[in-house]
Amino acid sequence: MTLLLTGYEPFGGDDENPSAMVARELDGEEIAGHEVVGEVLPVEFDAAFEEMQELIETHDPTAIVATGLAAGRAGISVERVGINVNDCGSTPDNAGAEPRNERIRNGETAGYFATLPVVSVVESLLDAGIPAHVSNTAGTHLCNNALYSTRAYLDRQNRDVPMGFVHLPCTPELAAKHAKDGDGTSGASVQPSMPLSMQSDAIRRTLEMTLKI
Ligand code: PCA
């Protein structure tokens, strides 16, 4: 019995991504009798979902939690919905692709709700003193793509596997690096951050709570 946990590789000029660090850290851990399979997906519109699909077929997980970085968010964002849009905004993917206002799946449903217990997850994180909220937008980059594409896939297959997406904030080290590379020393604000150990704990609790439904 496995739990699939994915993070994303670094993108947009960063050399680390907290979601990859958390996935690597939790890989192999046991949570409520399940083994965590922690994997890192490429930040590539053409490749990420294929890898996710392979992971699902290989591991047949009991639940799936995908994660990524949302630099600038102040806490853990448990996403409620993925929408049928690929738009990279100002950040091309790692293969240089720059989709603009495209559909992920032409002619198909506008959105899919996460099937994680998003409200219970956020409540349990808040009870543990971890800043968290339910988020109503996962954006339109690869994180939203993972949520939409994976939910659509599970639906097509009639697979009743709880799945959702969690956005993580910067680590303090990453926020410091962004401030150093930007205008931090000229009076600009610094991005909010959370230590990696608290981020990992948040994802452990997310997986635990998901198994309770
Ligand atoms: N964050 C981006 C893509 C990869 C990642 O870690 C996003 O929020 O879509």
PDB file of C-alpha atoms and ligand atoms in Angstrom:
ATOM      1  CA  MET A   1       0.000   0.000   0.000  1.00  0.00           C
ATOM      2  CA  THR A   2       1.535   3.265  -1.129  1.00  0.00           C
ATOM      3  CA  LEU A   3       0.926   6.994  -0.993  1.00  0.00           C
ATOM      4  CA  LEU A   4       2.176   8.905  -4.022  1.00  0.00           C
ATOM      5  CA  LEU A   5       3.757  12.251  -3.164  1.00  0.00           C
ATOM      6  CA  THR A   6       5.119  14.378  -5.974  1.00  0.00           C
ATOM      7  CA  GLY A   7       7.122  17.603  -5.965  1.00  0.00           C
ATOM      8  CA  TYR A   8       8.512  19.630  -8.847  1.00  0.00           C
ATOM      9  CA  GLU A   9      12.087  20.265  -9.897  1.00  0.00           C
ATOM     10  CA  PRO A  10      13.406  23.859  -9.608  1.00  0.00           C
ATOM     11  CA  PHE A  11      12.180  26.317 -12.267  1.00  0.00           C
ATOM     12  CA  GLY A  12      12.204  29.996 -13.163  1.00  0.00           C
ATOM     13  CA  GLY A  13      15.876  30.484 -12.280  1.00  0.00           C
ATOM     14  CA  ASP A  14      15.775  28.880  -8.826  1.00  0.00           C
ATOM     15  CA  ASP A  15      18.232  26.139  -7.934  1.00  0.00           C
ATOM     16  CA  GLU A  16      15.972  24.408  -5.416  1.00  0.00           C
ATOM     17  CA  ASN A  17      12.269  23.785  -5.043  1.00  0.00           C
ATOM     18  CA  PRO A  18      10.948  23.046  -1.523  1.00  0.00           C
ATOM     19  CA  SER A  19       8.386  20.641  -2.994  1.00  0.00           C
ATOM     20  CA  ALA A  20      11.186  18.448  -4.383  1.00  0.00           C
ATOM     21  CA  MET A  21      13.019  18.602  -1.051  1.00  0.00           C
ATOM     22  CA  VAL A  22       9.909  17.510   0.864  1.00  0.00           C
ATOM     23  CA  ALA A  23       9.192  14.675  -1.610  1.00  0.00           C
ATOM     24  CA  ARG A  24      12.769  13.422  -1.264  1.00  0.00           C
ATOM     25  CA  GLU A  25      12.646  13.672   2.521  1.00  0.00           C
ATOM     26  CA  LEU A  26       9.386  11.763   2.900  1.00  0.00           C
ATOM     27  CA  ASP A  27      10.234   9.113   0.282  1.00  0.00           C
ATOM     28  CA  GLY A  28      10.230   5.700   1.990  1.00  0.00           C
ATOM     29  CA  GLU A  29       8.546   6.882   5.213  1.00  0.00           C
ATOM     30  CA  GLU A  30       5.643   4.899   6.569  1.00  0.00           C
ATOM     31  CA  ILE A  31       2.371   6.670   7.313  1.00  0.00           C
ATOM     32  CA  ALA A  32      -0.511   4.687   8.807  1.00  0.00           C
ATOM     33  CA  GLY A  33       0.694   1.431   7.253  1.00  0.00           C
ATOM     34  CA  HIS A  34       1.383   2.964   3.832  1.00  0.00           C
ATOM     35  CA  GLU A  35       4.766   3.578   2.243  1.00  0.00           C
ATOM     36  CA  VAL A  36       5.321   7.061   0.863  1.00  0.00           C
ATOM     37  CA  VAL A  37       6.654   7.092  -2.704  1.00  0.00           C
ATOM     38  CA  GLY A  38       8.201  10.548  -3.101  1.00  0.00           C
ATOM     39  CA  GLU A  39       9.017  11.562  -6.675  1.00  0.00           C
ATOM     40  CA  VAL A  40      10.077  14.757  -8.437  1.00  0.00           C
ATOM     41  CA  LEU A  41       8.310  15.751 -11.664  1.00  0.00           C
ATOM     42  CA  PRO A  42       9.793  17.886 -14.451  1.00  0.00           C
ATOM     43  CA  VAL A  43       8.505  21.454 -14.853  1.00  0.00           C
ATOM     44  CA  GLU A  44       7.539  20.743 -18.467  1.00  0.00           C
ATOM     45  CA  PHE A  45       4.034  20.981 -19.856  1.00  0.00           C
ATOM     46  CA  ASP A  46       4.789  18.224 -22.376  1.00  0.00           C
ATOM     47  CA  ALA A  47       6.292  15.731 -19.939  1.00  0.00           C
ATOM     48  CA  ALA A  48       5.001  16.161 -16.380  1.00  0.00           C
ATOM     49  CA  PHE A  49       1.648  14.458 -16.683  1.00  0.00           C
ATOM     50  CA  GLU A  50       3.070  11.484 -18.609  1.00  0.00           C
ATOM     51  CA  GLU A  51       5.415  10.895 -15.677  1.00  0.00           C
ATOM     52  CA  MET A  52       2.557  11.232 -13.209  1.00  0.00           C
ATOM     53  CA  GLN A  53       0.542   8.687 -15.194  1.00  0.00           C
ATOM     54  CA  GLU A  54       3.455   6.241 -15.155  1.00  0.00           C
ATOM     55  CA  LEU A  55       3.838   6.667 -11.400  1.00  0.00           C
ATOM     56  CA  ILE A  56       0.138   5.957 -10.876  1.00  0.00           C
ATOM     57  CA  GLU A  57       0.294   2.835 -13.048  1.00  0.00           C
ATOM     58  CA  THR A  58       3.472   1.597 -11.363  1.00  0.00           C
ATOM     59  CA  HIS A  59       2.479   2.181  -7.735  1.00  0.00           C
ATOM     60  CA  ASP A  60      -1.341   2.004  -7.770  1.00  0.00           C
ATOM     61  CA  PRO A  61      -1.421   4.422  -4.803  1.00  0.00           C
ATOM     62  CA  THR A  62      -4.127   4.633  -2.135  1.00  0.00           C
ATOM     63  CA  ALA A  63      -3.939   8.435  -2.301  1.00  0.00           C
ATOM     64  CA  ILE A  64      -2.051  11.047  -4.321  1.00  0.00           C
ATOM     65  CA  VAL A  65      -0.752  14.378  -3.050  1.00  0.00           C
ATOM     66  CA  ALA A  66       1.043  16.563  -5.574  1.00  0.00           C
ATOM     67  CA  THR A  67       2.966  19.605  -4.382  1.00  0.00           C
ATOM     68  CA  GLY A  68       4.761  22.614  -5.828  1.00  0.00           C
ATOM     69  CA  LEU A  69       6.195  25.983  -4.895  1.00  0.00           C
ATOM     70  CA  ALA A  70       4.093  29.136  -4.765  1.00  0.00           C
ATOM     71  CA  ALA A  71       6.693  31.790  -3.931  1.00  0.00           C
ATOM     72  CA  GLY A  72       5.009  34.720  -2.229  1.00  0.00           C
ATOM     73  CA  ARG A  73       2.268  32.763  -0.486  1.00  0.00           C
ATOM     74  CA  ALA A  74       2.391  33.070   3.277  1.00  0.00           C
ATOM     75  CA  GLY A  75       1.588  29.495   4.298  1.00  0.00           C
ATOM     76  CA  ILE A  76       0.488  26.065   3.127  1.00  0.00           C
ATOM     77  CA  SER A  77      -2.164  26.360   0.385  1.00  0.00           C
ATOM     78  CA  VAL A  78      -4.412  23.341   0.042  1.00  0.00           C
ATOM     79  CA  GLU A  79      -5.923  23.714  -3.412  1.00  0.00           C
ATOM     80  CA  ARG A  80      -9.648  23.219  -3.897  1.00  0.00           C
ATOM     81  CA  VAL A  81      -9.829  23.130  -7.706  1.00  0.00           C
ATOM     82  CA  GLY A  82      -7.818  22.661 -10.904  1.00  0.00           C
ATOM     83  CA  ILE A  83      -8.969  24.436 -14.092  1.00  0.00           C
ATOM     84  CA  ASN A  84      -8.703  23.507 -17.771  1.00  0.00           C
ATOM     85  CA  VAL A  85      -6.047  26.118 -18.608  1.00  0.00           C
ATOM     86  CA  ASN A  86      -2.351  26.089 -19.429  1.00  0.00           C
ATOM     87  CA  ASP A  87      -0.846  29.581 -19.251  1.00  0.00           C
ATOM     88  CA  CYS A  88       2.716  30.075 -18.116  1.00  0.00           C
ATOM     89  CA  GLY A  89       2.375  33.783 -17.326  1.00  0.00           C
ATOM     90  CA  SER A  90       5.851  35.274 -17.243  1.00  0.00           C
ATOM     91  CA  THR A  91       7.622  31.988 -16.439  1.00  0.00           C
ATOM     92  CA  PRO A  92       8.362  29.620 -19.362  1.00  0.00           C
ATOM     93  CA  ASP A  93       8.644  25.967 -18.381  1.00  0.00           C
ATOM     94  CA  ASN A  94      12.052  24.274 -18.163  1.00  0.00           C
ATOM     95  CA  ALA A  95      11.848  23.178 -21.822  1.00  0.00           C
ATOM     96  CA  GLY A  96      11.119  26.758 -22.925  1.00  0.00           C
ATOM     97  CA  ALA A  97       7.406  26.156 -23.613  1.00  0.00           C
ATOM     98  CA  GLU A  98       5.204  29.239 -23.158  1.00  0.00           C
ATOM     99  CA  PRO A  99       1.545  28.232 -23.445  1.00  0.00           C
ATOM    100  CA  ARG A 100      -0.910  31.129 -23.410  1.00  0.00           C
ATOM    101  CA  ASN A 101      -4.580  30.684 -22.635  1.00  0.00           C
ATOM    102  CA  GLU A 102      -4.606  27.071 -23.883  1.00  0.00           C
ATOM    103  CA  ARG A 103      -6.894  24.264 -22.788  1.00  0.00           C
ATOM    104  CA  ILE A 104      -5.301  21.250 -21.081  1.00  0.00           C
ATOM    105  CA  ARG A 105      -7.964  18.968 -22.618  1.00  0.00           C
ATOM    106  CA  ASN A 106      -9.857  20.505 -25.529  1.00  0.00           C
ATOM    107  CA  GLY A 107     -13.617  20.533 -25.210  1.00  0.00           C
ATOM    108  CA  GLU A 108     -13.585  18.931 -21.780  1.00  0.00           C
ATOM    109  CA  THR A 109     -14.840  19.992 -18.394  1.00  0.00           C
ATOM    110  CA  ALA A 110     -13.802  23.418 -17.063  1.00  0.00           C
ATOM    111  CA  GLY A 111     -12.533  22.206 -13.714  1.00  0.00           C
ATOM    112  CA  TYR A 112     -12.068  19.356 -11.273  1.00  0.00           C
ATOM    113  CA  PHE A 113     -12.283  19.594  -7.518  1.00  0.00           C
ATOM    114  CA  ALA A 114      -9.530  18.050  -5.440  1.00  0.00           C
ATOM    115  CA  THR A 115     -10.791  14.897  -3.743  1.00  0.00           C
ATOM    116  CA  LEU A 116      -8.597  15.374  -0.680  1.00  0.00           C
ATOM    117  CA  PRO A 117     -10.579  16.482   2.367  1.00  0.00           C
ATOM    118  CA  VAL A 118      -9.281  20.033   1.849  1.00  0.00           C
ATOM    119  CA  VAL A 119     -11.121  21.649   4.756  1.00  0.00           C
ATOM    120  CA  SER A 120     -10.221  18.881   7.254  1.00  0.00           C
ATOM    121  CA  VAL A 121      -6.592  19.004   6.114  1.00  0.00           C
ATOM    122  CA  VAL A 122      -6.426  22.757   6.685  1.00  0.00           C
ATOM    123  CA  GLU A 123      -8.132  22.413  10.073  1.00  0.00           C
ATOM    124  CA  SER A 124      -5.627  19.775  11.171  1.00  0.00           C
ATOM    125  CA  LEU A 125      -2.683  21.924  10.010  1.00  0.00           C
ATOM    126  CA  LEU A 126      -4.042  24.947  11.856  1.00  0.00           C
ATOM    127  CA  ASP A 127      -4.591  22.826  14.988  1.00  0.00           C
ATOM    128  CA  ALA A 128      -0.915  21.855  14.776  1.00  0.00           C
ATOM    129  CA  GLY A 129       0.103  25.530  14.603  1.00  0.00           C
ATOM    130  CA  ILE A 130       1.006  25.428  10.910  1.00  0.00           C
ATOM    131  CA  PRO A 131      -0.156  28.465   8.876  1.00  0.00           C
ATOM    132  CA  ALA A 132      -2.450  27.083   6.162  1.00  0.00           C
ATOM    133  CA  HIS A 133      -5.545  27.914   4.145  1.00  0.00           C
ATOM    134  CA  VAL A 134      -7.862  26.502   1.522  1.00  0.00           C
ATOM    135  CA  SER A 135      -6.891  28.115  -1.785  1.00  0.00           C
ATOM    136  CA  ASN A 136      -9.350  28.620  -4.628  1.00  0.00           C
ATOM    137  CA  THR A 137      -6.720  28.953  -7.322  1.00  0.00           C
ATOM    138  CA  ALA A 138      -3.750  26.776  -8.145  1.00  0.00           C
ATOM    139  CA  GLY A 139      -2.782  29.251 -10.892  1.00  0.00           C
ATOM    140  CA  THR A 140      -2.412  28.153 -14.530  1.00  0.00           C
ATOM    141  CA  HIS A 141       1.155  26.801 -14.579  1.00  0.00           C
ATOM    142  CA  LEU A 142       2.231  23.186 -14.005  1.00  0.00           C
ATOM    143  CA  CYS A 143       0.800  22.886 -10.514  1.00  0.00           C
ATOM    144  CA  ASN A 144      -2.717  23.537 -11.745  1.00  0.00           C
ATOM    145  CA  ASN A 145      -1.949  21.220 -14.659  1.00  0.00           C
ATOM    146  CA  ALA A 146      -1.023  18.386 -12.273  1.00  0.00           C
ATOM    147  CA  LEU A 147      -4.269  18.780 -10.334  1.00  0.00           C
ATOM    148  CA  TYR A 148      -6.514  19.057 -13.391  1.00  0.00           C
ATOM    149  CA  SER A 149      -4.809  16.367 -15.482  1.00  0.00           C
ATOM    150  CA  THR A 150      -4.550  13.832 -12.677  1.00  0.00           C
ATOM    151  CA  ARG A 151      -8.128  14.288 -11.519  1.00  0.00           C
ATOM    152  CA  ALA A 152      -9.351  14.044 -15.127  1.00  0.00           C
ATOM    153  CA  TYR A 153      -7.330  10.850 -15.593  1.00  0.00           C
ATOM    154  CA  LEU A 154      -8.632   9.218 -12.400  1.00  0.00           C
ATOM    155  CA  ASP A 155     -12.175  10.170 -13.423  1.00  0.00           C
ATOM    156  CA  ARG A 156     -11.781   8.646 -16.901  1.00  0.00           C
ATOM    157  CA  GLN A 157     -10.572   5.469 -15.271  1.00  0.00           C
ATOM    158  CA  ASN A 158     -13.313   5.476 -12.646  1.00  0.00           C
ATOM    159  CA  ARG A 159     -10.634   5.237  -9.987  1.00  0.00           C
ATOM    160  CA  ASP A 160     -11.725   6.314  -6.552  1.00  0.00           C
ATOM    161  CA  VAL A 161      -8.357   7.573  -5.326  1.00  0.00           C
ATOM    162  CA  PRO A 162      -8.271  10.746  -3.205  1.00  0.00           C
ATOM    163  CA  MET A 163      -6.065  13.271  -4.985  1.00  0.00           C
ATOM    164  CA  GLY A 164      -5.166  16.870  -4.445  1.00  0.00           C
ATOM    165  CA  PHE A 165      -2.548  19.550  -4.700  1.00  0.00           C
ATOM    166  CA  VAL A 166      -0.701  21.489  -2.008  1.00  0.00           C
ATOM    167  CA  HIS A 167       1.273  24.653  -2.747  1.00  0.00           C
ATOM    168  CA  LEU A 168       4.242  25.284  -0.466  1.00  0.00           C
ATOM    169  CA  PRO A 169       5.782  28.665   0.370  1.00  0.00           C
ATOM    170  CA  CYS A 170       9.465  29.569   0.058  1.00  0.00           C
ATOM    171  CA  THR A 171      11.898  28.214   2.594  1.00  0.00           C
ATOM    172  CA  PRO A 172      13.693  31.004   4.521  1.00  0.00           C
ATOM    173  CA  GLU A 173      16.826  30.258   2.466  1.00  0.00           C
ATOM    174  CA  LEU A 174      14.934  30.652  -0.831  1.00  0.00           C
ATOM    175  CA  ALA A 175      13.204  33.867   0.308  1.00  0.00           C
ATOM    176  CA  ALA A 176      16.608  35.275   1.283  1.00  0.00           C
ATOM    177  CA  LYS A 177      18.045  34.317  -2.096  1.00  0.00           C
ATOM    178  CA  HIS A 178      15.134  35.949  -3.945  1.00  0.00           C
ATOM    179  CA  ALA A 179      15.602  39.133  -1.886  1.00  0.00           C
ATOM    180  CA  LYS A 180      19.337  39.061  -2.591  1.00  0.00           C
ATOM    181  CA  ASP A 181      18.796  38.549  -6.341  1.00  0.00           C
ATOM    182  CA  GLY A 182      16.070  41.226  -6.385  1.00  0.00           C
ATOM    183  CA  ASP A 183      15.602  44.536  -4.652  1.00  0.00           C
ATOM    184  CA  GLY A 184      15.719  43.364  -1.048  1.00  0.00           C
ATOM    185  CA  THR A 185      18.588  45.683  -0.161  1.00  0.00           C
ATOM    186  CA  SER A 186      16.839  48.683  -1.785  1.00  0.00           C
ATOM    187  CA  GLY A 187      13.804  48.525   0.467  1.00  0.00           C
ATOM    188  CA  ALA A 188      11.633  45.987  -1.397  1.00  0.00           C
ATOM    189  CA  SER A 189       9.713  43.502   0.725  1.00  0.00           C
ATOM    190  CA  VAL A 190      10.937  39.950   1.270  1.00  0.00           C
ATOM    191  CA  GLN A 191       8.738  36.967   0.423  1.00  0.00           C
ATOM    192  CA  PRO A 192       7.125  35.082   3.311  1.00  0.00           C
ATOM    193  CA  SER A 193       8.692  31.731   4.171  1.00  0.00           C
ATOM    194  CA  MET A 194       8.406  28.582   6.262  1.00  0.00           C
ATOM    195  CA  PRO A 195      11.192  26.250   7.448  1.00  0.00           C
ATOM    196  CA  LEU A 196      11.456  23.027   5.480  1.00  0.00           C
ATOM    197  CA  SER A 197      10.866  20.900   8.603  1.00  0.00           C
ATOM    198  CA  MET A 198       7.447  22.552   9.096  1.00  0.00           C
ATOM    199  CA  GLN A 199       6.634  22.087   5.392  1.00  0.00           C
ATOM    200  CA  SER A 200       7.475  18.366   5.640  1.00  0.00           C
ATOM    201  CA  ASP A 201       5.374  18.048   8.772  1.00  0.00           C
ATOM    202  CA  ALA A 202       2.465  19.731   6.950  1.00  0.00           C
ATOM    203  CA  ILE A 203       2.654  17.182   4.139  1.00  0.00           C
ATOM    204  CA  ARG A 204       2.861  14.257   6.603  1.00  0.00           C
ATOM    205  CA  ARG A 205      -0.294  15.554   8.271  1.00  0.00           C
ATOM    206  CA  THR A 206      -1.972  16.052   4.886  1.00  0.00           C
ATOM    207  CA  LEU A 207      -1.307  12.408   4.020  1.00  0.00           C
ATOM    208  CA  GLU A 208      -2.508  11.216   7.439  1.00  0.00           C
ATOM    209  CA  MET A 209      -5.718  13.226   7.205  1.00  0.00           C
ATOM    210  CA  THR A 210      -6.348  11.987   3.667  1.00  0.00           C
ATOM    211  CA  LEU A 211      -6.192   8.371   4.834  1.00  0.00           C
ATOM    212  CA  LYS A 212      -8.890   9.104   7.406  1.00  0.00           C
ATOM    213  CA  ILE A 213     -11.604   9.734   4.789  1.00  0.00           C
TER     214      ILE A 213
HETATM  215  N1  PCA B   1       5.333  25.668  -8.943  1.00  0.00           N
HETATM  216  C1  PCA B   1       4.743  26.063 -10.205  1.00  0.00           C
HETATM  217  C2  PCA B   1       5.156  24.996 -11.185  1.00  0.00           C
HETATM  218  C3  PCA B   1       6.177  24.164 -10.499  1.00  0.00           C
HETATM  219  C4  PCA B   1       6.158  24.609  -9.092  1.00  0.00           C
HETATM  220  O1  PCA B   1       6.802  24.105  -8.154  1.00  0.00           O
HETATM  221  C5  PCA B   1       3.254  26.306 -10.099  1.00  0.00           C
HETATM  222  O2  PCA B   1       2.803  26.818  -9.062  1.00  0.00           O
HETATM  223  O3  PCA B   1       2.523  26.022 -11.030  1.00  0.00           O
END
